[in-house]
């Protein structure tokens, strides 16, 4: 079984994912890092030099590869599960968890450092458009407003010890 974490930029997917992987003895994978490795440059450069479509295609290929194996906690990029072709890949095969954090809290966490090309100030519209898609793509929703350890604990409780055996 793979656990897939989705949610808006800055919701804690990677941080919570690493904690989960450690606690559950699973491996950790991050779609952004795998796309960067595949295309040989950081996400910001892929968007600037090649365009978003190139990034999304590589992201889709990475998702397709990741959903095959077992025993992984997968942190997805904030856009990944808003595309039906990616949601479809994971549905039924992986346990998808949406880390739900209010935009107000996300804003206090995400730095405007240029590393997130879609973080441009008009985040409210993007957030409102995406939130229902995260919910539709997920089996579970967890409140991600608290600390990462607390959120990881809640994910484990939600998924249930039975499913994690
Ligand atoms: C994106 C989020 C980023 C990264 C890319 C696009 C998005 O990942 O995949 O910049 O569409 O929201 P994080 O959610 O890890 O910031």
Coordinates of N, CA and C and ligand atoms in Angstrom, one line a residue:
X1 N 0.8 -1.2 0.0 CA 0.0 0.0 0.0 C 0.9 1.3 0.0
X2 N 0.5 2.2 -0.8 CA 1.2 3.5 -0.8 C 0.3 4.6 -0.2
X3 N 0.8 5.5 0.6 CA 0.1 6.6 1.1 C 0.4 7.8 0.3
X4 N -0.6 8.5 -0.3 CA -0.3 9.7 -1.1 C -0.9 10.9 -0.4
X5 N 0.0 11.9 -0.2 CA -0.4 13.2 0.5 C -0.7 14.3 -0.6
X6 N -1.8 14.9 -0.5 CA -2.1 16.0 -1.4 C -2.6 17.2 -0.6
X7 N -2.6 18.4 -1.3 CA -3.0 19.6 -0.7 C -2.3 20.8 -1.3
X8 N -2.7 22.0 -0.9 CA -2.2 23.2 -1.4 C -0.7 23.4 -1.0
X9 N 0.0 24.2 -1.8 CA 1.4 24.6 -1.5 C 1.5 24.9 0.0
X10 N 2.5 24.4 0.6 CA 2.7 24.9 2.0 C 1.8 24.2 3.1
X11 N 1.1 23.2 2.7 CA 0.2 22.5 3.6 C 1.0 21.5 4.5
X12 N 2.2 21.2 4.1 CA 3.1 20.3 4.9 C 3.2 18.9 4.4
X13 N 2.9 18.7 3.1 CA 3.0 17.3 2.5 C 4.3 16.7 2.7
X14 N 5.4 17.4 2.4 CA 6.7 16.8 2.5 C 7.2 16.6 3.9
X15 N 7.0 17.5 4.8 CA 7.4 17.4 6.2 C 6.6 16.3 6.8
X16 N 5.3 16.3 6.7 CA 4.5 15.2 7.3 C 4.8 13.9 6.6
X17 N 5.0 13.9 5.3 CA 5.3 12.6 4.6 C 6.6 12.0 5.2
X18 N 7.6 12.8 5.4 CA 8.9 12.2 5.9 C 8.7 11.6 7.3
X19 N 7.9 12.3 8.1 CA 7.6 11.8 9.5 C 6.8 10.5 9.4
X20 N 5.8 10.5 8.5 CA 5.0 9.3 8.4 C 5.9 8.1 7.9
X21 N 6.7 8.3 6.9 CA 7.6 7.3 6.4 C 8.5 6.7 7.5
X22 N 9.1 7.6 8.3 CA 9.9 7.1 9.4 C 9.1 6.3 10.4
X23 N 8.0 6.8 10.8 CA 7.2 6.1 11.8 C 6.6 4.8 11.3
X24 N 6.3 4.7 10.0 CA 5.7 3.5 9.5 C 6.7 2.5 8.8
X25 N 8.0 2.9 8.8 CA 9.0 2.1 8.2 C 8.7 2.0 6.7
X26 N 8.3 3.0 6.1 CA 8.0 3.1 4.6 C 9.1 4.0 4.0
X27 N 9.2 3.9 2.7 CA 10.1 4.8 2.0 C 9.4 6.1 1.7
X28 N 10.1 7.2 1.4 CA 9.5 8.5 1.1 C 9.8 8.9 -0.3
X29 N 8.8 9.4 -1.0 CA 9.0 9.9 -2.4 C 8.3 11.3 -2.5
X30 N 8.9 12.2 -3.2 CA 8.4 13.5 -3.4 C 8.3 13.8 -4.9
X31 N 7.1 14.0 -5.4 CA 7.0 14.2 -6.9 C 7.8 15.3 -7.4
X32 N 7.9 16.4 -6.7 CA 8.6 17.6 -7.2 C 10.1 17.2 -7.3
X33 N 10.7 16.6 -6.3 CA 12.1 16.2 -6.4 C 12.3 15.2 -7.6
X34 N 11.4 14.3 -7.8 CA 11.6 13.4 -8.9 C 11.5 14.0 -10.3
X35 N 10.6 15.0 -10.4 CA 10.5 15.8 -11.6 C 11.8 16.6 -11.8
X36 N 12.3 17.2 -10.8 CA 13.5 17.9 -10.9 C 14.7 17.1 -11.3
X37 N 14.7 15.8 -10.8 CA 15.8 14.9 -11.1 C 15.7 14.5 -12.6
X38 N 14.4 14.3 -13.0 CA 14.2 13.8 -14.4 C 14.5 14.9 -15.4
X39 N 14.2 16.1 -15.1 CA 14.4 17.2 -16.0 C 15.7 18.0 -15.8
X40 N 16.4 17.6 -14.7 CA 17.7 18.2 -14.4 C 17.7 19.7 -14.0
X41 N 16.6 20.2 -13.5 CA 16.6 21.6 -13.0 C 15.5 21.8 -12.0
X42 N 15.6 22.8 -11.2 CA 14.6 23.1 -10.2 C 13.2 23.5 -10.8
X43 N 12.2 23.2 -10.1 CA 10.8 23.5 -10.6 C 10.7 24.9 -11.1
X44 N 11.2 25.9 -10.5 CA 11.1 27.3 -10.9 C 11.7 27.5 -12.3
X45 N 12.8 26.8 -12.6 CA 13.5 26.9 -13.9 C 12.6 26.1 -15.0
X46 N 12.1 25.0 -14.6 CA 11.2 24.2 -15.5 C 10.1 25.1 -16.0
X47 N 9.4 25.7 -15.1 CA 8.3 26.6 -15.4 C 8.8 27.8 -16.3
X48 N 9.9 28.4 -15.9 CA 10.4 29.6 -16.6 C 10.9 29.2 -18.0
X49 N 11.6 28.1 -18.1 CA 12.3 27.8 -19.4 C 11.5 26.9 -20.3
X50 N 10.7 26.0 -19.7 CA 10.0 25.0 -20.6 C 8.5 25.2 -20.6
X51 N 8.0 25.8 -19.5 CA 6.6 26.0 -19.4 C 5.9 25.0 -18.5
X52 N 4.7 25.4 -18.1 CA 4.0 24.5 -17.1 C 3.6 23.2 -17.7
X53 N 3.3 23.1 -19.0 CA 2.8 21.9 -19.6 C 3.9 20.8 -19.5
X54 N 5.2 21.2 -19.7 CA 6.3 20.3 -19.6 C 6.4 19.7 -18.2
X55 N 6.3 20.6 -17.3 CA 6.3 20.2 -15.9 C 5.2 19.2 -15.6
X56 N 4.0 19.5 -16.0 CA 2.8 18.7 -15.7 C 2.9 17.3 -16.4
X57 N 3.5 17.2 -17.6 CA 3.7 15.9 -18.2 C 4.7 15.1 -17.4
X58 N 5.8 15.7 -17.0 CA 6.8 15.0 -16.2 C 6.2 14.5 -14.9
X59 N 5.4 15.4 -14.3 CA 4.7 15.1 -13.0 C 3.8 13.9 -13.2
X60 N 3.1 13.9 -14.3 CA 2.2 12.8 -14.5 C 3.0 11.4 -14.7
X61 N 4.1 11.5 -15.4 CA 4.9 10.3 -15.6 C 5.4 9.8 -14.3
X62 N 5.9 10.7 -13.4 CA 6.4 10.4 -12.1 C 5.3 9.7 -11.3
X63 N 4.1 10.3 -11.3 CA 2.9 9.7 -10.6 C 2.6 8.3 -11.0
X64 N 2.7 8.1 -12.3 CA 2.4 6.8 -12.9 C 3.4 5.8 -12.4
X65 N 4.7 6.2 -12.4 CA 5.7 5.2 -11.9 C 5.5 5.0 -10.4
X66 N 5.2 6.0 -9.6 CA 5.1 5.8 -8.2 C 4.0 5.0 -7.8
X67 N 2.9 5.0 -8.5 CA 1.7 4.3 -8.0 C 1.8 2.8 -8.3
X68 N 2.9 2.4 -9.0 CA 3.1 1.0 -9.3 C 3.5 0.2 -8.0
X69 N 4.6 0.6 -7.4 CA 5.2 -0.2 -6.3 C 4.3 -0.1 -5.0
X70 N 5.0 -0.5 -3.9 CA 4.3 -0.6 -2.6 C 5.2 0.0 -1.6
X71 N 4.6 0.3 -0.4 CA 5.4 0.7 0.8 C 6.0 2.1 0.7
X72 N 5.3 3.0 0.0 CA 5.9 4.4 -0.1 C 4.9 5.4 0.5
X73 N 5.5 6.4 1.1 CA 4.7 7.6 1.4 C 5.1 8.6 0.3
X74 N 4.1 9.1 -0.4 CA 4.3 10.0 -1.6 C 3.8 11.4 -1.3
X75 N 4.7 12.4 -1.3 CA 4.2 13.7 -1.2 C 4.1 14.3 -2.6
X76 N 2.9 14.8 -3.0 CA 2.7 15.3 -4.3 C 2.9 16.8 -4.4
X77 N 3.2 17.3 -5.5 CA 3.2 18.8 -5.7 C 1.7 19.3 -5.6
X78 N 1.6 20.6 -5.2 CA 0.3 21.1 -4.9 C -0.7 21.1 -6.1
X79 N -0.2 20.9 -7.3 CA -1.1 20.9 -8.4 C -1.5 19.5 -8.9
X80 N -0.7 18.5 -8.5 CA -0.8 17.2 -9.0 C -2.2 16.6 -9.0
X81 N -2.7 16.5 -7.8 CA -4.0 15.8 -7.6 C -5.2 16.7 -8.1
X82 N -5.0 17.9 -8.6 CA -6.0 18.7 -9.2 C -6.3 18.3 -10.6
X83 N -5.4 17.5 -11.1 CA -5.6 17.0 -12.5 C -6.2 15.6 -12.5
X84 N -7.3 15.4 -13.1 CA -8.0 14.1 -13.1 C -7.1 12.9 -13.5
X85 N -6.2 13.2 -14.5 CA -5.4 12.0 -15.0 C -4.5 11.5 -13.8
X86 N -4.1 12.4 -12.9 CA -3.3 11.9 -11.8 C -4.1 11.3 -10.7
X87 N -5.3 12.0 -10.4 CA -6.2 11.5 -9.4 C -6.6 10.0 -9.7
X88 N -6.9 9.9 -11.0 CA -7.3 8.6 -11.5 C -6.3 7.5 -11.3
X89 N -5.0 7.8 -11.4 CA -3.9 6.9 -11.2 C -3.9 6.3 -9.8
X90 N -4.1 7.2 -8.9 CA -4.0 6.8 -7.5 C -5.3 6.2 -6.9
X91 N -6.4 6.6 -7.5 CA -7.7 6.1 -6.9 C -7.8 4.6 -6.8
X92 N -8.2 4.1 -5.6 CA -8.3 2.7 -5.5 C -7.0 1.9 -5.3
X93 N -5.9 2.5 -5.8 CA -4.6 1.8 -5.7 C -3.8 2.2 -4.5
X94 N -4.0 3.5 -4.1 CA -3.3 4.1 -3.0 C -4.3 4.7 -2.0
X95 N -3.8 5.0 -0.8 CA -4.6 5.7 0.2 C -4.3 7.2 0.1
X96 N -5.2 7.9 -0.5 CA -4.9 9.4 -0.7 C -5.5 10.2 0.5
X97 N -4.6 11.0 1.0 CA -5.0 11.9 2.2 C -4.8 13.3 1.8
X98 N -5.8 14.1 2.0 CA -5.7 15.6 1.8 C -5.4 16.3 3.1
X99 N -4.3 17.0 3.1 CA -3.9 17.8 4.3 C -4.6 19.2 4.1
X100 N -5.6 19.4 4.9 CA -6.4 20.6 4.7 C -5.9 21.7 5.7
X101 N -5.5 22.8 5.1 CA -5.0 23.9 6.0 C -5.6 25.2 5.4
X102 N -6.2 26.1 6.3 CA -6.7 27.3 5.8 C -5.7 28.2 5.2
X103 N -6.1 28.9 4.1 CA -5.2 29.8 3.4 C -4.4 30.8 4.3
X104 N -5.1 31.3 5.2 CA -4.6 32.2 6.2 C -3.3 31.7 6.8
X105 N -3.3 30.4 7.2 CA -2.2 29.7 7.8 C -1.1 29.4 6.8
X106 N -1.6 29.0 5.6 CA -0.6 28.7 4.5 C 0.2 30.0 4.2
X107 N -0.5 31.1 4.1 CA 0.2 32.4 3.8 C 1.3 32.7 4.8
X108 N 1.1 32.4 6.0 CA 2.1 32.7 7.0 C 3.3 31.7 6.9
X109 N 3.1 30.6 6.2 CA 4.2 29.6 6.1 C 5.0 29.7 4.8
X110 N 4.3 30.1 3.7 CA 5.0 30.1 2.4 C 5.7 31.4 2.2
X111 N 7.0 31.2 1.9 CA 7.8 32.4 1.6 C 7.7 32.8 0.1
X112 N 7.7 34.1 -0.2 CA 7.6 34.5 -1.6 C 9.1 34.5 -2.1
X113 N 9.7 33.4 -2.3 CA 11.1 33.3 -2.6 C 11.3 32.9 -4.1
X114 N 10.2 32.8 -4.8 CA 10.4 32.5 -6.3 C 10.5 31.0 -6.5
X115 N 10.5 30.2 -5.5 CA 10.7 28.8 -5.7 C 9.4 28.1 -6.1
X116 N 8.3 28.8 -5.8 CA 6.9 28.3 -6.2 C 6.3 29.2 -7.3
X117 N 6.5 28.8 -8.6 CA 6.0 29.7 -9.6 C 4.5 30.1 -9.6
X118 N 3.7 29.3 -8.9 CA 2.3 29.6 -8.9 C 1.9 30.4 -7.7
X119 N 2.8 30.7 -6.9 CA 2.6 31.5 -5.7 C 2.7 33.0 -6.0
X120 N 1.6 33.6 -6.5 CA 1.8 34.9 -7.1 C 0.9 36.0 -6.4
X121 N 0.4 35.7 -5.3 CA -0.4 36.7 -4.6 C -1.9 36.4 -4.8
X122 N -2.3 35.9 -6.0 CA -3.7 35.6 -6.3 C -4.1 34.2 -5.8
X123 N -3.6 33.9 -4.7 CA -3.8 32.5 -4.2 C -5.2 32.1 -3.8
X124 N -6.0 33.1 -3.4 CA -7.3 32.8 -2.9 C -8.2 32.1 -4.0
X125 N -8.1 32.7 -5.2 CA -8.8 32.1 -6.3 C -8.4 30.6 -6.6
X126 N -7.1 30.5 -6.6 CA -6.5 29.1 -6.9 C -6.9 28.2 -5.8
X127 N -6.8 28.6 -4.6 CA -7.1 27.8 -3.4 C -8.6 27.4 -3.5
X128 N -9.5 28.3 -3.7 CA -10.9 28.0 -3.8 C -11.3 27.0 -4.9
X129 N -10.5 27.1 -6.0 CA -10.8 26.3 -7.2 C -10.2 24.9 -6.9
X130 N -9.1 24.8 -6.2 CA -8.5 23.5 -6.0 C -9.1 22.7 -4.8
X131 N -9.5 23.3 -3.8 CA -9.9 22.6 -2.5 C -10.9 21.5 -2.8
X132 N -12.0 21.7 -3.6 CA -12.9 20.7 -3.9 C -12.3 19.5 -4.6
X133 N -11.3 19.8 -5.4 CA -10.6 18.8 -6.2 C -9.8 17.9 -5.3
X134 N -9.1 18.5 -4.3 CA -8.3 17.7 -3.3 C -9.3 16.7 -2.6
X135 N -10.4 17.3 -2.2 CA -11.4 16.5 -1.4 C -11.9 15.3 -2.3
X136 N -12.2 15.6 -3.6 CA -12.7 14.6 -4.5 C -11.7 13.5 -4.7
X137 N -10.4 13.9 -4.7 CA -9.3 12.9 -5.0 C -8.9 12.0 -3.8
X138 N -9.4 12.4 -2.6 CA -8.9 11.8 -1.4 C -9.9 10.9 -0.7
X139 N -9.3 9.9 0.0 CA -10.1 9.0 0.8 C -10.3 9.6 2.2
X140 N -9.3 10.3 2.6 CA -9.4 10.9 4.0 C -8.9 12.4 3.9
X141 N -9.5 13.2 4.8 CA -9.1 14.6 4.9 C -8.6 14.8 6.4
X142 N -7.4 15.4 6.5 CA -6.9 15.6 7.8 C -6.7 17.1 8.0
X143 N -7.0 17.6 9.3 CA -6.8 19.0 9.6 C -5.3 19.2 9.7
X144 N -4.7 20.0 8.8 CA -3.2 20.2 8.8 C -2.8 21.5 9.5
X145 N -3.6 22.1 10.3 CA -3.3 23.4 10.9 C -2.3 23.3 12.0
X146 N -2.2 22.1 12.6 CA -1.3 21.9 13.8 C 0.1 21.6 13.4
X147 N 0.9 21.2 14.4 CA 2.3 20.8 14.1 C 2.4 19.5 13.3
X148 N 3.6 19.3 12.6 CA 3.7 18.2 11.7 C 3.6 16.8 12.4
X149 N 4.1 16.7 13.6 CA 4.0 15.4 14.3 C 2.6 15.1 14.6
X150 N 1.9 16.1 15.0 CA 0.5 16.0 15.4 C -0.3 15.6 14.1
X151 N 0.0 16.2 13.0 CA -0.7 15.9 11.7 C -0.4 14.4 11.3
X152 N 0.9 14.0 11.4 CA 1.2 12.7 11.1 C 0.5 11.7 11.9
X153 N 0.4 12.0 13.2 CA -0.3 11.1 14.2 C -1.8 10.9 13.7
X154 N -2.4 12.1 13.3 CA -3.8 12.0 12.9 C -4.0 11.2 11.6
X155 N -3.0 11.3 10.7 CA -3.1 10.5 9.5 C -3.1 9.1 9.8
X156 N -2.2 8.7 10.7 CA -2.0 7.3 11.1 C -3.4 6.8 11.7
X157 N -3.9 7.6 12.6 CA -5.2 7.2 13.2 C -6.3 7.1 12.2
X158 N -6.3 8.0 11.3 CA -7.4 8.1 10.3 C -7.3 6.8 9.4
X159 N -6.1 6.6 8.9 CA -6.0 5.4 8.0 C -6.3 4.1 8.7
X160 N -5.9 4.1 9.9 CA -6.3 2.9 10.7 C -5.2 1.9 10.8
X161 N -5.0 1.4 11.9 CA -3.9 0.5 12.1 C -4.0 -0.8 11.3
X162 N -5.3 -1.2 11.1 CA -5.5 -2.4 10.3 C -4.9 -2.3 8.8
X163 N -5.3 -1.2 8.2 CA -4.9 -1.0 6.8 C -3.4 -0.8 6.7
X164 N -2.7 -0.4 7.8 CA -1.3 -0.2 7.8 C -0.5 -1.4 8.1
X165 N -1.1 -2.5 8.4 CA -0.3 -3.8 8.7 C 0.3 -4.3 7.5
Ligands
LIG1 C1 2.6 23.6 -7.6 C2 3.1 23.3 -6.3 C3 4.6 23.0 -6.1 C4 5.2 22.5 -7.4 C5 4.9 23.4 -8.5 C6 3.5 23.6 -8.8 C7 1.2 23.9 -7.7 O1 4.7 22.0 -5.1 O2 4.7 21.2 -7.7 O3 5.5 24.7 -8.1 O4 0.6 23.8 -8.8 O5 0.6 24.2 -6.7 P1 4.4 22.3 -3.5 O6 3.0 22.1 -3.2 O7 5.3 21.3 -2.8 O8 4.8 23.7 -3.2

